[in-house]
Short mmCIF file of C-alpha atoms and ligand atoms in Angstrom, two decimals:
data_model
loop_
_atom_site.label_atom_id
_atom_site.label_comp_id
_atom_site.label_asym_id
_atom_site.label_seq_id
_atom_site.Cartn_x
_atom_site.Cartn_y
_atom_site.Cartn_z
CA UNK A 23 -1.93 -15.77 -25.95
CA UNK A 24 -2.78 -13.21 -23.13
CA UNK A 25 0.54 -11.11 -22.23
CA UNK A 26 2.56 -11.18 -19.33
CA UNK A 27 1.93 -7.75 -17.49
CA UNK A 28 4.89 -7.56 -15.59
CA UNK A 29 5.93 -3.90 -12.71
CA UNK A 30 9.69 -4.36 -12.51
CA UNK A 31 10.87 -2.11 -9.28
CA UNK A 32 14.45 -0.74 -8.20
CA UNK A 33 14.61 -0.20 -4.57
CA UNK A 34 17.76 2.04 -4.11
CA UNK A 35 18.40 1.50 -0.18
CA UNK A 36 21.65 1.41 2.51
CA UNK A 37 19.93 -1.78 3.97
CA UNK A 38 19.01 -4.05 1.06
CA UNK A 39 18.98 -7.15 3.30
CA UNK A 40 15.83 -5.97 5.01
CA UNK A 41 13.51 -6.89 2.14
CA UNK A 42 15.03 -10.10 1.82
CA UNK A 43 12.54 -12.51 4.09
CA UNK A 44 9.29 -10.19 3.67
CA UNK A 45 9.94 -10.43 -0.11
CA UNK A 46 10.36 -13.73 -0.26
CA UNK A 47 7.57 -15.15 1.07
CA UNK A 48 4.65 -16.32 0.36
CA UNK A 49 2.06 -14.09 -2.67
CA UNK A 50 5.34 -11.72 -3.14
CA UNK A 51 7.67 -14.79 -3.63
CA UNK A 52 5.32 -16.38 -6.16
CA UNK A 53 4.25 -13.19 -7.64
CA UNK A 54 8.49 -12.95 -8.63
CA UNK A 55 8.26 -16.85 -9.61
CA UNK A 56 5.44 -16.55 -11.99
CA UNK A 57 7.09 -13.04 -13.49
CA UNK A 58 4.75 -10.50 -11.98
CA UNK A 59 7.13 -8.90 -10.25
CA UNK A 60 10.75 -7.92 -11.11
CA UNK A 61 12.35 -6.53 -7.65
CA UNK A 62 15.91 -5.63 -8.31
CA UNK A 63 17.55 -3.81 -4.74
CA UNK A 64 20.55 -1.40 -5.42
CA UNK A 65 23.17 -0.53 -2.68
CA UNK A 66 23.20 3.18 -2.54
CA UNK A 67 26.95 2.70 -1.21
CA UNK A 68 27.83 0.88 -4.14
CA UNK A 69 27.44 4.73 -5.98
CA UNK A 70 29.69 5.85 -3.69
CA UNK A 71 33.85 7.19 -5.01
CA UNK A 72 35.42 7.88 -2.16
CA UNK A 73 37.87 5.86 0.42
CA UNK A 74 35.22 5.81 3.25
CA UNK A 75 32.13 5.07 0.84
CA UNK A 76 30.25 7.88 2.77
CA UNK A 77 26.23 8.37 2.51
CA UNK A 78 25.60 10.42 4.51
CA UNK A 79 27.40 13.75 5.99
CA UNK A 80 26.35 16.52 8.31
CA UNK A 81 23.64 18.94 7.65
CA UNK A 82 24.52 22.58 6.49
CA UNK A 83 23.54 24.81 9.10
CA UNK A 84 23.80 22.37 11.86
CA UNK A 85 21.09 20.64 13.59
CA UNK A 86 20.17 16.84 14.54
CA UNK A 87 21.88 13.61 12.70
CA UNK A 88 22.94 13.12 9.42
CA UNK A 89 21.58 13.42 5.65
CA UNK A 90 22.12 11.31 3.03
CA UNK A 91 24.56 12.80 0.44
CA UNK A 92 22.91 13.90 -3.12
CA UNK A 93 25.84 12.36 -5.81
CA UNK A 94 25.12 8.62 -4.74
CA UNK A 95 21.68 8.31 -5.19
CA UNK A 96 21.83 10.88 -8.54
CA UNK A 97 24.20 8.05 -9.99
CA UNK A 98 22.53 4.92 -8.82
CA UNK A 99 19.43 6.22 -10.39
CA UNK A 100 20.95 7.82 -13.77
CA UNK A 101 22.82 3.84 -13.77
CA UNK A 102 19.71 2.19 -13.38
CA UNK A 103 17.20 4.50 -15.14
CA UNK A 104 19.77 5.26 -18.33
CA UNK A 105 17.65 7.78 -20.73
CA UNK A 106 14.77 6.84 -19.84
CA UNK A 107 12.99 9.71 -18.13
CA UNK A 108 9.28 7.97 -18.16
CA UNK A 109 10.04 6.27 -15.56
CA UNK A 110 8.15 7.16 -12.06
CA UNK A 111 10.88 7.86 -9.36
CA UNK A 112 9.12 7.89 -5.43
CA UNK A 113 10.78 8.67 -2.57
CA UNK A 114 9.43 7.12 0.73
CA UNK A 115 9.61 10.06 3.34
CA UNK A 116 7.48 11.16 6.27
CA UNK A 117 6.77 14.34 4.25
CA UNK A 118 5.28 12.67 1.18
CA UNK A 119 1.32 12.56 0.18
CA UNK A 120 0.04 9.93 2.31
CA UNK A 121 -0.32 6.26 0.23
CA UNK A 122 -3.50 5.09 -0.63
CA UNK A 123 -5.32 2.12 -2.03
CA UNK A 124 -6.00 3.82 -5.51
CA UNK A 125 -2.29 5.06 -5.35
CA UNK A 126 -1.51 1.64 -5.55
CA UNK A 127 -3.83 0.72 -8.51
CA UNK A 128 -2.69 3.36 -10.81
CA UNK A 129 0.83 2.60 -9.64
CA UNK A 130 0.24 -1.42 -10.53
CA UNK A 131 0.10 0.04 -14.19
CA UNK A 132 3.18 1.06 -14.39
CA UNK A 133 6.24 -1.07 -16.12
CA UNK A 134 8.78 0.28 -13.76
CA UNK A 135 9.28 2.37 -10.64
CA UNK A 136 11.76 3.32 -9.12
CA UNK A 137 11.87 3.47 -5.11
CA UNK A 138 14.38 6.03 -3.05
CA UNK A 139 14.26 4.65 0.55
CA UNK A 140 15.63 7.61 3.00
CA UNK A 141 17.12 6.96 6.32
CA UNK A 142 18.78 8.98 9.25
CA UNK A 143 17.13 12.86 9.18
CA UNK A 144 16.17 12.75 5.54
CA UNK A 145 18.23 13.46 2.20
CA UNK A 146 19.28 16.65 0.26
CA UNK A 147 16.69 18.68 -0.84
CA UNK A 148 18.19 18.42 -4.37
CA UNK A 149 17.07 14.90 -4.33
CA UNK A 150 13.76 15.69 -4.20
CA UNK A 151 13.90 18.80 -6.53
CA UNK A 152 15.71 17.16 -9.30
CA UNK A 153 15.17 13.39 -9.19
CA UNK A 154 12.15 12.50 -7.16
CA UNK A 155 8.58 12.27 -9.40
CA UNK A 156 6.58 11.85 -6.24
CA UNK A 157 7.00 11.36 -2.39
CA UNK A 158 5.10 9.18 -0.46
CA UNK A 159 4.32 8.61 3.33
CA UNK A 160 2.51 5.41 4.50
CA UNK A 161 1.30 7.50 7.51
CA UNK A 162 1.54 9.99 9.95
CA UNK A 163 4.09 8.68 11.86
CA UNK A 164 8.10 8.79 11.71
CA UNK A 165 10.13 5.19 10.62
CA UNK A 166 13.79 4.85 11.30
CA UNK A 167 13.77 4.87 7.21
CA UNK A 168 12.33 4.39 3.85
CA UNK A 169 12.57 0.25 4.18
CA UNK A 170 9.56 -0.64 5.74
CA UNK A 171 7.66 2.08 3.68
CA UNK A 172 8.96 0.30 0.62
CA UNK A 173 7.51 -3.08 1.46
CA UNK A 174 4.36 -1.95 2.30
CA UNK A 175 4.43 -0.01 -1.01
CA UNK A 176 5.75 -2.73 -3.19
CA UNK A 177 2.78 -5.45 -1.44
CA UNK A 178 0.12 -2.99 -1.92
CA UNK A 179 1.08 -2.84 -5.40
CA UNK A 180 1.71 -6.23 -6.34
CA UNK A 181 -1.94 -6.94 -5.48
CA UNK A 182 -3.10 -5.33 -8.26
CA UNK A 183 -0.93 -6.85 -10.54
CA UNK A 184 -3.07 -8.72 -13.28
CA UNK A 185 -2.04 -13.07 -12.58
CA UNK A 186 -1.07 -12.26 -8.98
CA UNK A 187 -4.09 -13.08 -6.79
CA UNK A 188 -7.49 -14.92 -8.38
CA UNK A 189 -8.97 -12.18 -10.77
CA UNK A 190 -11.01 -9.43 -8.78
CA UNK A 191 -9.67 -10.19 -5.47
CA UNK A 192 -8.09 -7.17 -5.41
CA UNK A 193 -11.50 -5.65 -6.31
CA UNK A 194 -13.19 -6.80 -3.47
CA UNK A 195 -10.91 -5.88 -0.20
CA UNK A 196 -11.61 -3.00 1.98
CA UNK A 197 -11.13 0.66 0.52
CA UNK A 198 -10.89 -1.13 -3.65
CA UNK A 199 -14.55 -0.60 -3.63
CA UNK A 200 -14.65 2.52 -1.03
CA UNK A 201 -15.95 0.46 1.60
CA UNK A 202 -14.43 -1.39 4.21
CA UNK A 203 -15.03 -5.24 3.58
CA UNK A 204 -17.45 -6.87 5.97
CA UNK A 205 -17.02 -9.75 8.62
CA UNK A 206 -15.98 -12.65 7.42
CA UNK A 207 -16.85 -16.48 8.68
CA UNK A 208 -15.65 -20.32 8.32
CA UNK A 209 -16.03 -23.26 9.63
CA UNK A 210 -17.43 -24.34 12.39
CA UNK A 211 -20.67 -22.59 11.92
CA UNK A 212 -21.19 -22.34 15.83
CA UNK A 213 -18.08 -21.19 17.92
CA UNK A 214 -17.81 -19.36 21.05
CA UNK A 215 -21.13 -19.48 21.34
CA UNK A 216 -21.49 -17.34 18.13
CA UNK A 217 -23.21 -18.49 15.12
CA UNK A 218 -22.45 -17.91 11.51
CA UNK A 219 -25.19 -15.99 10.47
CA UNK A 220 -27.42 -18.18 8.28
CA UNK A 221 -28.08 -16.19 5.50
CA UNK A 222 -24.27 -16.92 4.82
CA UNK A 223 -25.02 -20.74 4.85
CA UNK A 224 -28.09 -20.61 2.72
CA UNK A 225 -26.14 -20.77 -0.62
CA UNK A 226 -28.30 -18.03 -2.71
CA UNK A 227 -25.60 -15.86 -3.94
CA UNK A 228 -27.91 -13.01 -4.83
CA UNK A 229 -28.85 -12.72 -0.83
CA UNK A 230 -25.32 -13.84 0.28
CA UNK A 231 -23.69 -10.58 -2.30
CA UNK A 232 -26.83 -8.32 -0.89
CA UNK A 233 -25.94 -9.63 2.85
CA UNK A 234 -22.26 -8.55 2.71
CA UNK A 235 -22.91 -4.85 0.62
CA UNK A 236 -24.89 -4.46 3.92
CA UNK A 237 -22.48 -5.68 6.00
CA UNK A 238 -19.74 -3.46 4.44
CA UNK A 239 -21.80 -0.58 4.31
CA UNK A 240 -22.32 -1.17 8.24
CA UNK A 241 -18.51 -1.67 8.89
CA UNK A 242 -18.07 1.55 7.23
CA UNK A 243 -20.26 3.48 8.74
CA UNK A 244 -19.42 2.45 12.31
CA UNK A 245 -15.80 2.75 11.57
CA UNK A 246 -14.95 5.20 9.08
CA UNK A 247 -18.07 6.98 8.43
CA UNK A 248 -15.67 9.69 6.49
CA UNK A 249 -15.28 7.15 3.96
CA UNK A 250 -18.84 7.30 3.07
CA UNK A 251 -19.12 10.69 2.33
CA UNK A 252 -16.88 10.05 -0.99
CA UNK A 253 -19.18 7.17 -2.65
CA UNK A 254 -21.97 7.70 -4.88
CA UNK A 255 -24.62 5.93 -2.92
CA UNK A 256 -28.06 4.48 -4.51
CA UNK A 257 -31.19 5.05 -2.48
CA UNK A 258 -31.15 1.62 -0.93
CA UNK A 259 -27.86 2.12 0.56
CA UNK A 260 -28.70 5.62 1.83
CA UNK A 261 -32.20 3.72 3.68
CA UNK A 262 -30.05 1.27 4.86
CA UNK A 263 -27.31 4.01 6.64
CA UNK A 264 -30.74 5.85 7.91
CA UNK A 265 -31.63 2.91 9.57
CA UNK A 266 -28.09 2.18 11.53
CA UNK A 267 -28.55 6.16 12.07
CA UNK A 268 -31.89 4.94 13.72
CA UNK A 269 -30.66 1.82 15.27
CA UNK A 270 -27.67 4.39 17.25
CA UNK A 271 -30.26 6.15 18.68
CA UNK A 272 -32.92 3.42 19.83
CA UNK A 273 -30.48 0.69 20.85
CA UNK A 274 -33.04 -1.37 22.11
CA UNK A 275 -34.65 -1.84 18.67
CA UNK A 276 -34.02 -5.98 17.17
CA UNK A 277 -31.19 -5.66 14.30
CA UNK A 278 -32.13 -7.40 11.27
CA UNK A 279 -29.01 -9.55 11.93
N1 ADE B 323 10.31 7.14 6.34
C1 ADE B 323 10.16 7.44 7.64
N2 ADE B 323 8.88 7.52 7.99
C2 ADE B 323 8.16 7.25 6.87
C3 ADE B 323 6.77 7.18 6.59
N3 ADE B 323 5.85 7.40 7.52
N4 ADE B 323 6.41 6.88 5.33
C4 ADE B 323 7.33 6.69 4.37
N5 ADE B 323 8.66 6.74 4.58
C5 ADE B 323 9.07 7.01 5.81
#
Protein backbone atom coordinates (compact mmCIF):
# COMPACT_ATOMS: atom_id res chain seq x y z
CA UNK A 1 0.00 0.00 0.00
CA UNK A 2 1.44 3.45 -1.11
CA UNK A 3 1.96 5.76 2.14
CA UNK A 4 0.21 8.65 3.20
CA UNK A 5 2.72 11.66 2.74
CA UNK A 6 1.30 13.95 5.00
CA UNK A 7 3.12 18.28 5.85
CA UNK A 8 1.53 18.93 9.23
CA UNK A 9 1.94 22.97 9.84
CA UNK A 10 1.68 25.17 13.16
CA UNK A 11 0.74 28.63 12.36
CA UNK A 12 1.60 30.58 15.62
CA UNK A 13 -0.54 33.92 14.98
CA UNK A 14 -2.60 36.84 17.25
CA UNK A 15 -5.43 36.42 14.60
CA UNK A 16 -6.06 32.69 14.13
CA UNK A 17 -9.62 33.31 12.86
CA UNK A 18 -8.29 34.76 9.64
CA UNK A 19 -7.33 31.42 8.12
CA UNK A 20 -10.48 30.00 9.01
CA UNK A 21 -12.71 30.50 5.56
CA UNK A 22 -9.55 30.56 3.07
CA UNK A 23 -8.54 27.24 4.73
CA UNK A 24 -11.51 25.74 4.53
CA UNK A 25 -12.43 25.79 1.26
CA UNK A 26 -12.33 24.12 -1.50
CA UNK A 27 -8.46 21.96 -2.63
CA UNK A 28 -7.17 23.18 1.04
CA UNK A 29 -10.37 21.82 2.77
CA UNK A 30 -10.13 18.47 0.99
CA UNK A 31 -6.44 18.37 1.03
CA UNK A 32 -7.12 18.37 5.34
CA UNK A 33 -10.11 15.76 4.65
CA UNK A 34 -8.12 13.29 2.75
CA UNK A 35 -4.96 13.80 5.41
CA UNK A 36 -2.60 15.82 3.26
CA UNK A 37 -2.55 18.47 5.30
CA UNK A 38 -2.44 18.80 9.14
CA UNK A 39 -2.99 22.75 9.92
CA UNK A 40 -3.01 23.19 13.62
CA UNK A 41 -3.23 27.43 14.48
CA UNK A 42 -1.75 28.42 17.95
CA UNK A 43 -2.79 31.70 19.79
CA UNK A 44 0.40 33.45 20.49
CA UNK A 45 -1.63 35.09 23.54
CA UNK A 46 -2.39 31.86 24.86
CA UNK A 47 1.80 31.86 25.76
CA UNK A 48 1.26 34.78 27.43
CA UNK A 49 1.70 34.95 31.97
CA UNK A 50 0.77 38.04 32.76
CA UNK A 51 -2.70 39.87 33.92
CA UNK A 52 -3.02 41.87 30.61
CA UNK A 53 -1.85 38.87 28.26
CA UNK A 54 0.45 41.45 26.48
CA UNK A 55 2.17 40.72 22.89
CA UNK A 56 3.40 43.26 22.11
CA UNK A 57 5.24 46.34 24.02
CA UNK A 58 7.10 49.41 22.90
CA UNK A 59 10.29 49.40 21.01
CA UNK A 60 13.65 50.13 22.87
CA UNK A 61 14.92 53.24 21.63
CA UNK A 62 11.66 54.64 20.61
CA UNK A 63 10.29 54.91 17.24
CA UNK A 64 6.87 53.93 15.37
CA UNK A 65 4.22 51.20 16.88
CA UNK A 66 4.71 48.29 18.73
CA UNK A 67 6.79 44.85 18.59
CA UNK A 68 5.77 41.72 19.44
CA UNK A 69 7.33 40.53 22.76
CA UNK A 70 10.12 37.58 22.45
CA UNK A 71 8.91 35.06 25.68
CA UNK A 72 5.44 34.24 23.98
CA UNK A 73 6.36 33.09 20.82
CA UNK A 74 9.83 31.29 22.42
CA UNK A 75 7.18 29.20 24.52
CA UNK A 76 4.49 28.56 22.01
CA UNK A 77 7.14 27.19 19.80
CA UNK A 78 9.36 25.18 22.51
CA UNK A 79 5.32 23.77 23.49
CA UNK A 80 4.64 22.84 20.15
CA UNK A 81 8.08 21.85 18.75
CA UNK A 82 9.19 19.83 22.22
CA UNK A 83 12.93 18.44 21.41
CA UNK A 84 12.62 18.29 18.27
CA UNK A 85 15.02 20.74 16.66
CA UNK A 86 14.60 19.28 12.86
CA UNK A 87 11.91 20.96 12.50
CA UNK A 88 11.93 24.09 9.89
CA UNK A 89 10.72 27.27 11.80
CA UNK A 90 9.79 30.43 9.03
CA UNK A 91 8.90 33.59 9.91
CA UNK A 92 6.71 35.57 7.40
CA UNK A 93 8.26 39.19 7.37
CA UNK A 94 8.75 41.87 4.75
CA UNK A 95 12.52 41.35 5.28
CA UNK A 96 12.64 37.65 4.44
CA UNK A 97 14.09 36.01 1.00
CA UNK A 98 11.36 36.51 -1.33
CA UNK A 99 9.03 33.00 -1.78
CA UNK A 100 9.26 31.16 -4.74
CA UNK A 101 7.72 28.29 -6.61
CA UNK A 102 10.72 25.85 -5.92
CA UNK A 103 10.65 27.21 -2.24
CA UNK A 104 7.50 25.67 -2.11
CA UNK A 105 8.49 22.24 -3.62
CA UNK A 106 11.33 21.58 -1.38
CA UNK A 107 9.18 22.91 1.44
CA UNK A 108 6.16 20.26 0.36
CA UNK A 109 8.86 17.65 1.57
CA UNK A 110 8.92 18.48 4.71
CA UNK A 111 6.80 16.58 7.67
CA UNK A 112 6.34 19.69 9.64
CA UNK A 113 6.86 23.45 9.62
CA UNK A 114 6.38 25.65 11.68
CA UNK A 115 4.98 29.27 10.66
CA UNK A 116 5.70 32.66 12.92
CA UNK A 117 3.18 35.20 11.50
CA UNK A 118 4.45 38.91 12.65
CA UNK A 119 2.19 41.81 12.97
CA UNK A 120 2.37 45.58 14.07
CA UNK A 121 6.29 46.92 13.30
CA UNK A 122 7.85 43.49 13.42
CA UNK A 123 9.12 41.23 16.45
CA UNK A 124 12.34 41.11 18.61
CA UNK A 125 15.30 40.56 16.89
CA UNK A 126 15.96 37.61 19.25
CA UNK A 127 13.18 35.90 17.52
CA UNK A 128 14.81 35.77 14.52
CA UNK A 129 18.37 35.09 15.93
CA UNK A 130 17.44 32.26 18.11
CA UNK A 131 14.24 30.61 16.84
CA UNK A 132 13.60 31.47 13.25
CA UNK A 133 15.29 28.75 10.50
CA UNK A 134 14.33 30.99 7.64
CA UNK A 135 12.32 34.25 6.83
CA UNK A 136 10.24 34.64 4.07
CA UNK A 137 8.55 37.59 2.14
CA UNK A 138 5.84 36.90 -0.51
CA UNK A 139 6.90 40.24 -2.11
CA UNK A 140 8.09 43.53 -2.11
CA UNK A 141 5.47 45.10 -0.52
CA UNK A 142 4.44 45.73 3.31
CA UNK A 143 1.09 43.57 4.84
CA UNK A 144 -0.55 44.67 8.00
CA UNK A 145 1.01 41.08 9.17
CA UNK A 146 2.28 37.65 8.69
CA UNK A 147 -1.55 36.17 8.03
CA UNK A 148 -2.03 36.61 4.58
CA UNK A 149 1.70 35.65 3.91
CA UNK A 150 0.90 32.40 5.67
CA UNK A 151 -1.95 31.41 3.41
CA UNK A 152 -0.35 32.07 0.44
CA UNK A 153 2.58 30.02 1.83
CA UNK A 154 0.62 27.15 3.17
CA UNK A 155 -1.55 26.96 -0.64
CA UNK A 156 1.58 27.14 -2.53
CA UNK A 157 2.74 24.31 -0.60
CA UNK A 158 -0.07 22.10 -0.38
CA UNK A 159 0.06 21.90 -4.20
CA UNK A 160 2.86 19.94 -4.17
CA UNK A 161 1.75 17.66 -1.78
CA UNK A 162 1.77 14.05 -3.35
CA UNK A 163 -2.62 12.94 -3.43
CA UNK A 164 -3.55 16.64 -3.40
CA UNK A 165 -4.20 17.67 -7.02
CA UNK A 166 -4.21 14.85 -10.11
CA UNK A 167 -0.48 13.67 -10.28
CA UNK A 168 1.80 16.27 -12.24
CA UNK A 169 -0.52 19.09 -12.08
CA UNK A 170 1.65 20.75 -10.03
CA UNK A 171 4.34 20.01 -12.67
CA UNK A 172 2.75 21.70 -15.30
CA UNK A 173 1.67 25.39 -13.93
CA UNK A 174 3.58 28.45 -14.65
CA UNK A 175 7.20 28.85 -13.08
CA UNK A 176 7.12 24.44 -11.99
CA UNK A 177 8.66 24.04 -15.33
CA UNK A 178 10.46 27.67 -15.58
CA UNK A 179 8.05 28.85 -17.95
CA UNK A 180 4.99 30.62 -17.63
CA UNK A 181 2.02 28.26 -18.76
CA UNK A 182 0.40 29.22 -22.03
CA UNK A 183 -3.25 30.37 -22.94
CA UNK A 184 -5.65 28.23 -22.18
CA UNK A 185 -9.23 27.51 -24.10
CA UNK A 186 -12.82 25.72 -23.61
CA UNK A 187 -15.79 25.52 -24.91
CA UNK A 188 -17.36 27.22 -27.22
CA UNK A 189 -14.68 26.99 -29.79
CA UNK A 190 -15.79 30.45 -31.35
CA UNK A 191 -16.48 33.36 -28.82
CA UNK A 192 -16.13 36.96 -29.11
CA UNK A 193 -15.36 36.57 -32.33
CA UNK A 194 -12.17 34.62 -31.34
CA UNK A 195 -11.53 31.15 -32.30
CA UNK A 196 -9.89 28.36 -30.44
CA UNK A 197 -7.00 27.80 -32.34
CA UNK A 198 -7.44 24.51 -34.22
CA UNK A 199 -4.45 22.81 -33.66
CA UNK A 200 -5.97 22.57 -30.03
CA UNK A 201 -9.12 20.80 -31.48
CA UNK A 202 -7.29 18.42 -33.72
CA UNK A 203 -6.75 15.76 -30.96
CA UNK A 204 -2.92 14.73 -31.86
CA UNK A 205 -1.36 15.09 -28.55
CA UNK A 206 2.17 15.14 -29.92
CA UNK A 207 1.21 18.61 -31.89
CA UNK A 208 -1.24 19.74 -29.11
CA UNK A 209 2.11 19.18 -26.22
CA UNK A 210 4.48 20.85 -29.13
CA UNK A 211 1.67 23.73 -29.62
CA UNK A 212 1.58 24.74 -25.93
CA UNK A 213 5.81 24.40 -25.21
CA UNK A 214 5.49 27.13 -27.95
CA UNK A 215 2.93 28.86 -26.52
CA UNK A 216 4.65 28.95 -23.08
CA UNK A 217 7.84 29.73 -24.41
CA UNK A 218 5.99 32.84 -26.15
CA UNK A 219 4.18 33.87 -22.85
CA UNK A 220 7.50 33.91 -21.35
CA UNK A 221 9.28 35.68 -23.47
CA UNK A 222 6.79 38.53 -23.90
CA UNK A 223 6.26 38.66 -20.24
CA UNK A 224 9.09 37.69 -18.25
CA UNK A 225 11.83 37.34 -20.65
CA UNK A 226 14.22 37.25 -17.31
CA UNK A 227 12.83 33.98 -16.71
CA UNK A 228 14.35 32.62 -19.76
CA UNK A 229 17.69 33.40 -19.16
CA UNK A 230 17.71 30.60 -16.23
CA UNK A 231 16.49 27.46 -18.46
CA UNK A 232 18.61 25.23 -20.33
CA UNK A 233 17.11 25.70 -23.72
CA UNK A 234 17.45 23.05 -26.77
CA UNK A 235 18.11 24.52 -30.19
CA UNK A 236 14.51 24.39 -31.25
CA UNK A 237 13.42 26.51 -28.50
CA UNK A 238 16.26 29.01 -28.98
CA UNK A 239 14.93 29.18 -33.16
CA UNK A 240 11.69 29.54 -31.95
CA UNK A 241 12.62 32.79 -29.37
CA UNK A 242 14.78 34.10 -32.60
CA UNK A 243 11.84 34.11 -34.48
CA UNK A 244 9.42 36.16 -31.86
CA UNK A 245 12.84 38.30 -31.69
CA UNK A 246 12.14 38.62 -35.52
CA UNK A 247 8.45 38.84 -35.42
CA UNK A 248 9.07 42.24 -32.69
CA UNK A 249 10.85 43.80 -35.19
CA UNK A 250 8.80 43.15 -38.54
CA UNK A 251 5.31 43.29 -37.08
CA UNK A 252 3.78 43.04 -40.23
CA UNK A 253 5.14 39.50 -40.85
CA UNK A 254 1.88 36.49 -40.62
CA UNK A 255 2.40 34.61 -37.08
CA UNK A 256 2.29 31.01 -37.43
CA UNK A 257 -0.76 31.21 -35.10
N1 LIG B 1 4.36 40.68 6.61
C1 LIG B 1 4.18 41.93 6.15
N2 LIG B 1 4.49 42.04 4.87
C2 LIG B 1 4.89 40.81 4.46
C3 LIG B 1 5.34 40.28 3.22
N3 LIG B 1 5.46 41.03 2.14
N4 LIG B 1 5.66 38.98 3.19
C4 LIG B 1 5.58 38.21 4.29
N5 LIG B 1 5.15 38.66 5.49
C5 LIG B 1 4.81 39.93 5.58
Amino acid sequence: MLKLLTVWIDVLTLFPSMFMSPLQESILKRAQQCGHLTLLLHQIRDYTFDRHQMTDDLPYGGGRGMVMKPEPIFRAVHAISGTDASIPIVLLSPQGRTFTQQMAMTMAQQPRIIFICGHYEGVDERVRQCLVTDEISIGDYVLTGGELAAMVVIDAIARFIPGVLAPGAAFDDSYASGLLEGSQYTRPPVYAGIEVPAVLRSGHHAVIAHWKHQAALQKTYMRRPDLLENLDLDREDLAFIKELQQLQRNPGEPNEE
